[in-house]
Amino acid sequence: EPPCLIFFFGFMNATEGGSLRTFQQKLETQFLPSWLTSLAVWPGILLGTFRWLPTYAQAPFINVCLVAWNGFLSHRNTLSKQEHQNGMELQ
């Protein structure tokens, strides 16, 4: 999962026109909290899905969770962008 998070933050940085420095700042401020949240959330979701949901409902449920997870990552990315802008305003 860490490579996926690095790819996500790198892709978002590239599409926003960010520099290598802003990418490094995103990794420094957002990577670890996002990864720790992933470690806390996904095992429970997957365990519950495969333990209690019928087979036909597993894929749709996981996909809904992935949409919510992508929303969370986008929120973390926006927080990083706002922190960077606030830091620039103070200088």
mmCIF file of N, CA and C in Angstrom:
data_model
loop_
_atom_site.group_PDB
_atom_site.id
_atom_site.type_symbol
_atom_site.label_atom_id
_atom_site.label_comp_id
_atom_site.label_asym_id
_atom_site.label_seq_id
_atom_site.Cartn_x
_atom_site.Cartn_y
_atom_site.Cartn_z
ATOM 1 N N GLU A 1 0.800 -1.210 0.000
ATOM 2 C CA GLU A 1 0.000 0.000 0.000
ATOM 3 C C GLU A 1 0.845 1.279 0.000
ATOM 4 N N PRO A 2 1.990 1.341 0.666
ATOM 5 C CA PRO A 2 2.782 2.575 0.596
ATOM 6 C C PRO A 2 3.122 3.024 -0.826
ATOM 7 N N PRO A 3 3.473 2.100 -1.744
ATOM 8 C CA PRO A 3 3.721 2.571 -3.110
ATOM 9 C C PRO A 3 2.484 3.223 -3.741
ATOM 10 N N CYS A 4 1.308 2.705 -3.419
ATOM 11 C CA CYS A 4 0.071 3.298 -3.959
ATOM 12 C C CYS A 4 -0.147 4.699 -3.413
ATOM 13 N N LEU A 5 0.135 4.891 -2.129
ATOM 14 C CA LEU A 5 -0.005 6.229 -1.545
ATOM 15 C C LEU A 5 0.998 7.207 -2.152
ATOM 16 N N ILE A 6 2.219 6.759 -2.345
ATOM 17 C CA ILE A 6 3.226 7.621 -2.970
ATOM 18 C C ILE A 6 2.789 7.977 -4.384
ATOM 19 N N PHE A 7 2.285 6.984 -5.126
ATOM 20 C CA PHE A 7 1.797 7.252 -6.474
ATOM 21 C C PHE A 7 0.633 8.238 -6.440
ATOM 22 N N PHE A 8 -0.302 8.059 -5.506
ATOM 23 C CA PHE A 8 -1.456 8.952 -5.408
ATOM 24 C C PHE A 8 -1.004 10.387 -5.168
ATOM 25 N N PHE A 9 -0.167 10.600 -4.155
ATOM 26 C CA PHE A 9 0.270 11.964 -3.852
ATOM 27 C C PHE A 9 1.133 12.531 -4.976
ATOM 28 N N GLY A 10 1.930 11.699 -5.624
ATOM 29 C CA GLY A 10 2.722 12.167 -6.761
ATOM 30 C C GLY A 10 1.861 12.556 -7.944
ATOM 31 N N PHE A 11 0.843 11.739 -8.244
ATOM 32 C CA PHE A 11 -0.056 12.042 -9.356
ATOM 33 C C PHE A 11 -0.837 13.322 -9.069
ATOM 34 N N MET A 12 -1.342 13.455 -7.861
ATOM 35 C CA MET A 12 -2.093 14.659 -7.507
ATOM 36 C C MET A 12 -1.194 15.889 -7.594
ATOM 37 N N ASN A 13 0.034 15.763 -7.155
ATOM 38 C CA ASN A 13 0.978 16.878 -7.222
ATOM 39 C C ASN A 13 1.253 17.255 -8.674
ATOM 40 N N ALA A 14 1.427 16.262 -9.529
ATOM 41 C CA ALA A 14 1.700 16.536 -10.948
ATOM 42 C C ALA A 14 0.507 17.197 -11.624
ATOM 43 N N THR A 15 -0.705 16.729 -11.336
ATOM 44 C CA THR A 15 -1.887 17.320 -11.976
ATOM 45 C C THR A 15 -2.186 18.717 -11.459
ATOM 46 N N GLU A 16 -1.696 19.026 -10.261
ATOM 47 C CA GLU A 16 -1.867 20.374 -9.708
ATOM 48 C C GLU A 16 -0.743 21.309 -10.131
ATOM 49 N N GLY A 17 0.218 20.796 -10.865
ATOM 50 C CA GLY A 17 1.335 21.621 -11.311
ATOM 51 C C GLY A 17 2.352 21.880 -10.211
ATOM 52 N N GLY A 18 2.420 20.978 -9.241
ATOM 53 C CA GLY A 18 3.341 21.152 -8.115
ATOM 54 C C GLY A 18 4.777 20.833 -8.481
ATOM 55 N N SER A 19 5.651 21.272 -7.635
ATOM 56 C CA SER A 19 7.081 21.028 -7.838
ATOM 57 C C SER A 19 7.506 19.800 -7.045
ATOM 58 N N LEU A 20 8.772 19.432 -7.208
ATOM 59 C CA LEU A 20 9.313 18.320 -6.441
ATOM 60 C C LEU A 20 9.283 18.655 -4.945
ATOM 61 N N ARG A 21 9.504 19.912 -4.622
ATOM 62 C CA ARG A 21 9.477 20.337 -3.214
ATOM 63 C C ARG A 21 8.077 20.166 -2.613
ATOM 64 N N THR A 22 7.030 20.530 -3.356
ATOM 65 C CA THR A 22 5.675 20.361 -2.819
ATOM 66 C C THR A 22 5.340 18.877 -2.672
ATOM 67 N N PHE A 23 5.856 18.048 -3.583
ATOM 68 C CA PHE A 23 5.654 16.601 -3.461
ATOM 69 C C PHE A 23 6.316 16.086 -2.190
ATOM 70 N N GLN A 24 7.531 16.542 -1.919
ATOM 71 C CA GLN A 24 8.225 16.121 -0.706
ATOM 72 C C GLN A 24 7.469 16.581 0.541
ATOM 73 N N GLN A 25 6.916 17.792 0.501
ATOM 74 C CA GLN A 25 6.156 18.291 1.643
ATOM 75 C C GLN A 25 4.897 17.459 1.866
ATOM 76 N N LYS A 26 4.235 17.077 0.773
ATOM 77 C CA LYS A 26 3.048 16.227 0.917
ATOM 78 C C LYS A 26 3.416 14.896 1.553
ATOM 79 N N LEU A 27 4.515 14.311 1.111
ATOM 80 C CA LEU A 27 4.923 13.039 1.690
ATOM 81 C C LEU A 27 5.294 13.206 3.158
ATOM 82 N N GLU A 28 5.961 14.292 3.492
ATOM 83 C CA GLU A 28 6.366 14.517 4.876
ATOM 84 C C GLU A 28 5.174 14.738 5.800
ATOM 85 N N THR A 29 4.143 15.421 5.318
ATOM 86 C CA THR A 29 3.034 15.771 6.195
ATOM 87 C C THR A 29 1.842 14.830 6.091
ATOM 88 N N GLN A 30 1.619 14.201 4.941
ATOM 89 C CA GLN A 30 0.388 13.444 4.738
ATOM 90 C C GLN A 30 0.574 11.937 4.587
ATOM 91 N N PHE A 31 1.759 11.497 4.228
ATOM 92 C CA PHE A 31 1.941 10.071 3.968
ATOM 93 C C PHE A 31 1.712 9.221 5.215
ATOM 94 N N LEU A 32 2.421 9.519 6.282
ATOM 95 C CA LEU A 32 2.332 8.690 7.483
ATOM 96 C C LEU A 32 0.922 8.672 8.080
ATOM 97 N N PRO A 33 0.257 9.828 8.254
ATOM 98 C CA PRO A 33 -1.114 9.756 8.777
ATOM 99 C C PRO A 33 -2.059 8.970 7.866
ATOM 100 N N SER A 34 -1.885 9.107 6.559
ATOM 101 C CA SER A 34 -2.743 8.369 5.625
ATOM 102 C C SER A 34 -2.480 6.877 5.709
ATOM 103 N N TRP A 35 -1.226 6.501 5.798
ATOM 104 C CA TRP A 35 -0.878 5.081 5.872
ATOM 105 C C TRP A 35 -1.353 4.466 7.177
ATOM 106 N N LEU A 36 -1.175 5.172 8.282
ATOM 107 C CA LEU A 36 -1.636 4.655 9.573
ATOM 108 C C LEU A 36 -3.159 4.515 9.601
ATOM 109 N N THR A 37 -3.853 5.464 8.993
ATOM 110 C CA THR A 37 -5.306 5.355 8.893
ATOM 111 C C THR A 37 -5.692 4.143 8.062
ATOM 112 N N SER A 38 -4.960 3.916 6.982
ATOM 113 C CA SER A 38 -5.210 2.751 6.143
ATOM 114 C C SER A 38 -5.030 1.458 6.936
ATOM 115 N N LEU A 39 -3.979 1.397 7.740
ATOM 116 C CA LEU A 39 -3.729 0.202 8.547
ATOM 117 C C LEU A 39 -4.808 -0.011 9.598
ATOM 118 N N ALA A 40 -5.438 1.067 10.046
ATOM 119 C CA ALA A 40 -6.497 0.950 11.047
ATOM 120 C C ALA A 40 -7.844 0.603 10.421
ATOM 121 N N VAL A 41 -8.088 1.068 9.204
ATOM 122 C CA VAL A 41 -9.414 0.946 8.605
ATOM 123 C C VAL A 41 -9.570 -0.312 7.747
ATOM 124 N N TRP A 42 -8.638 -0.546 6.828
ATOM 125 C CA TRP A 42 -8.841 -1.584 5.825
ATOM 126 C C TRP A 42 -8.893 -3.012 6.353
ATOM 127 N N PRO A 43 -8.094 -3.405 7.329
ATOM 128 C CA PRO A 43 -8.240 -4.789 7.815
ATOM 129 C C PRO A 43 -9.650 -5.088 8.336
ATOM 130 N N GLY A 44 -10.230 -4.146 9.057
ATOM 131 C CA GLY A 44 -11.588 -4.350 9.565
ATOM 132 C C GLY A 44 -12.614 -4.422 8.451
ATOM 133 N N ILE A 45 -12.465 -3.545 7.469
ATOM 134 C CA ILE A 45 -13.403 -3.573 6.335
ATOM 135 C C ILE A 45 -13.309 -4.903 5.591
ATOM 136 N N LEU A 46 -12.094 -5.330 5.306
ATOM 137 C CA LEU A 46 -11.922 -6.576 4.553
ATOM 138 C C LEU A 46 -12.356 -7.795 5.362
ATOM 139 N N LEU A 47 -12.016 -7.809 6.635
ATOM 140 C CA LEU A 47 -12.433 -8.929 7.479
ATOM 141 C C LEU A 47 -13.955 -9.007 7.556
ATOM 142 N N GLY A 48 -14.584 -7.866 7.805
ATOM 143 C CA GLY A 48 -16.040 -7.848 7.883
ATOM 144 C C GLY A 48 -16.700 -8.207 6.566
ATOM 145 N N THR A 49 -16.130 -7.730 5.487
ATOM 146 C CA THR A 49 -16.704 -8.006 4.171
ATOM 147 C C THR A 49 -16.673 -9.494 3.864
ATOM 148 N N PHE A 50 -15.526 -10.109 4.009
ATOM 149 C CA PHE A 50 -15.403 -11.510 3.630
ATOM 150 C C PHE A 50 -15.976 -12.465 4.666
ATOM 151 N N ARG A 51 -16.175 -11.970 5.881
ATOM 152 C CA ARG A 51 -16.746 -12.834 6.921
ATOM 153 C C ARG A 51 -18.271 -12.825 6.899
ATOM 154 N N TRP A 52 -18.888 -11.651 6.740
ATOM 155 C CA TRP A 52 -20.327 -11.542 6.945
ATOM 156 C C TRP A 52 -21.152 -11.216 5.697
ATOM 157 N N LEU A 53 -20.550 -10.698 4.665
ATOM 158 C CA LEU A 53 -21.337 -10.371 3.478
ATOM 159 C C LEU A 53 -21.383 -11.544 2.511
ATOM 160 N N PRO A 54 -22.515 -11.742 1.851
ATOM 161 C CA PRO A 54 -22.563 -12.788 0.825
ATOM 162 C C PRO A 54 -21.663 -12.409 -0.352
ATOM 163 N N THR A 55 -21.258 -13.396 -1.088
ATOM 164 C CA THR A 55 -20.306 -13.207 -2.183
ATOM 165 C C THR A 55 -20.756 -12.144 -3.177
ATOM 166 N N TYR A 56 -22.035 -12.136 -3.538
ATOM 167 C CA TYR A 56 -22.509 -11.181 -4.539
ATOM 168 C C TYR A 56 -22.445 -9.732 -4.053
ATOM 169 N N ALA A 57 -22.377 -9.511 -2.743
ATOM 170 C CA ALA A 57 -22.347 -8.145 -2.209
ATOM 171 C C ALA A 57 -20.941 -7.662 -1.881
ATOM 172 N N GLN A 58 -19.965 -8.535 -1.936
ATOM 173 C CA GLN A 58 -18.616 -8.156 -1.522
ATOM 174 C C GLN A 58 -17.988 -7.114 -2.436
ATOM 175 N N ALA A 59 -18.002 -7.332 -3.730
ATOM 176 C CA ALA A 59 -17.374 -6.390 -4.666
ATOM 177 C C ALA A 59 -18.038 -5.015 -4.618
ATOM 178 N N PRO A 60 -19.370 -4.927 -4.651
ATOM 179 C CA PRO A 60 -19.972 -3.585 -4.558
ATOM 180 C C PRO A 60 -19.636 -2.870 -3.249
ATOM 181 N N PHE A 61 -19.629 -3.610 -2.147
ATOM 182 C CA PHE A 61 -19.314 -2.986 -0.861
ATOM 183 C C PHE A 61 -17.876 -2.469 -0.837
ATOM 184 N N ILE A 62 -16.938 -3.283 -1.317
ATOM 185 C CA ILE A 62 -15.533 -2.856 -1.362
ATOM 186 C C ILE A 62 -15.389 -1.632 -2.263
ATOM 187 N N ASN A 63 -16.095 -1.598 -3.379
ATOM 188 C CA ASN A 63 -16.017 -0.449 -4.279
ATOM 189 C C ASN A 63 -16.550 0.819 -3.629
ATOM 190 N N VAL A 64 -17.619 0.711 -2.870
ATOM 191 C CA VAL A 64 -18.129 1.876 -2.141
ATOM 192 C C VAL A 64 -17.093 2.343 -1.119
ATOM 193 N N CYS A 65 -16.471 1.398 -0.439
ATOM 194 C CA CYS A 65 -15.419 1.760 0.526
ATOM 195 C C CYS A 65 -14.236 2.425 -0.183
ATOM 196 N N LEU A 66 -13.894 1.962 -1.373
ATOM 197 C CA LEU A 66 -12.793 2.566 -2.128
ATOM 198 C C LEU A 66 -13.119 3.993 -2.556
ATOM 199 N N VAL A 67 -14.361 4.247 -2.927
ATOM 200 C CA VAL A 67 -14.761 5.613 -3.274
ATOM 201 C C VAL A 67 -14.609 6.516 -2.052
ATOM 202 N N ALA A 68 -15.056 6.029 -0.886
ATOM 203 C CA ALA A 68 -14.898 6.809 0.346
ATOM 204 C C ALA A 68 -13.423 7.003 0.679
ATOM 205 N N TRP A 69 -12.608 5.966 0.473
ATOM 206 C CA TRP A 69 -11.169 6.066 0.751
ATOM 207 C C TRP A 69 -10.505 7.091 -0.171
ATOM 208 N N ASN A 70 -10.869 7.094 -1.441
ATOM 209 C CA ASN A 70 -10.318 8.091 -2.369
ATOM 210 C C ASN A 70 -10.741 9.497 -1.978
ATOM 211 N N GLY A 71 -11.953 9.643 -1.480
ATOM 212 C CA GLY A 71 -12.387 10.940 -0.968
ATOM 213 C C GLY A 71 -11.544 11.370 0.226
ATOM 214 N N PHE A 72 -11.247 10.417 1.114
ATOM 215 C CA PHE A 72 -10.391 10.714 2.263
ATOM 216 C C PHE A 72 -8.993 11.142 1.804
ATOM 217 N N LEU A 73 -8.425 10.411 0.843
ATOM 218 C CA LEU A 73 -7.094 10.775 0.353
ATOM 219 C C LEU A 73 -7.101 12.140 -0.326
ATOM 220 N N SER A 74 -8.155 12.440 -1.048
ATOM 221 C CA SER A 74 -8.257 13.761 -1.678
ATOM 222 C C SER A 74 -8.341 14.849 -0.621
ATOM 223 N N HIS A 75 -9.051 14.566 0.453
ATOM 224 C CA HIS A 75 -9.123 15.523 1.563
ATOM 225 C C HIS A 75 -7.743 15.727 2.188
ATOM 226 N N ARG A 76 -6.993 14.644 2.395
ATOM 227 C CA ARG A 76 -5.636 14.755 2.946
ATOM 228 C C ARG A 76 -4.754 15.572 2.001
ATOM 229 N N ASN A 77 -4.913 15.369 0.700
ATOM 230 C CA ASN A 77 -4.141 16.115 -0.281
ATOM 231 C C ASN A 77 -4.476 17.600 -0.214
ATOM 232 N N THR A 78 -5.749 17.919 -0.061
ATOM 233 C CA THR A 78 -6.161 19.317 0.045
ATOM 234 C C THR A 78 -5.614 19.950 1.321
ATOM 235 N N LEU A 79 -5.601 19.199 2.417
ATOM 236 C CA LEU A 79 -5.030 19.714 3.659
ATOM 237 C C LEU A 79 -3.562 20.077 3.464
ATOM 238 N N SER A 80 -2.838 19.215 2.766
ATOM 239 C CA SER A 80 -1.432 19.474 2.503
ATOM 240 C C SER A 80 -1.261 20.737 1.668
ATOM 241 N N LYS A 81 -2.115 20.902 0.667
ATOM 242 C CA LYS A 81 -2.048 22.086 -0.196
ATOM 243 C C LYS A 81 -2.347 23.355 0.604
ATOM 244 N N GLN A 82 -3.344 23.306 1.487
ATOM 245 C CA GLN A 82 -3.694 24.461 2.309
ATOM 246 C C GLN A 82 -2.581 24.797 3.285
ATOM 247 N N GLU A 83 -1.960 23.766 3.879
ATOM 248 C CA GLU A 83 -0.845 24.007 4.796
ATOM 249 C C GLU A 83 0.307 24.689 4.072
ATOM 250 N N HIS A 84 0.566 24.265 2.845
ATOM 251 C CA HIS A 84 1.636 24.851 2.062
ATOM 252 C C HIS A 84 1.310 26.317 1.743
ATOM 253 N N GLN A 85 0.063 26.594 1.366
ATOM 254 C CA GLN A 85 -0.336 27.975 1.048
ATOM 255 C C GLN A 85 -0.279 28.853 2.280
ATOM 256 N N ASN A 86 -0.711 28.334 3.419
ATOM 257 C CA ASN A 86 -0.650 29.111 4.655
ATOM 258 C C ASN A 86 0.783 29.406 5.045
ATOM 259 N N GLY A 87 1.679 28.450 4.813
ATOM 260 C CA GLY A 87 3.093 28.679 5.101
ATOM 261 C C GLY A 87 3.697 29.738 4.200
ATOM 262 N N MET A 88 3.255 29.782 2.955
ATOM 263 C CA MET A 88 3.755 30.792 2.014
ATOM 264 C C MET A 88 3.258 32.173 2.395
ATOM 265 N N GLU A 89 2.023 32.268 2.911
ATOM 266 C CA GLU A 89 1.474 33.570 3.293
ATOM 267 C C GLU A 89 2.190 34.156 4.495
ATOM 268 N N LEU A 90 2.674 33.296 5.386
ATOM 269 C CA LEU A 90 3.358 33.760 6.596
ATOM 270 C C LEU A 90 4.758 34.277 6.301
ATOM 271 N N GLN A 91 5.304 33.856 5.166
ATOM 272 C CA GLN A 91 6.685 34.285 4.844
ATOM 273 C C GLN A 91 6.725 35.606 4.190
#
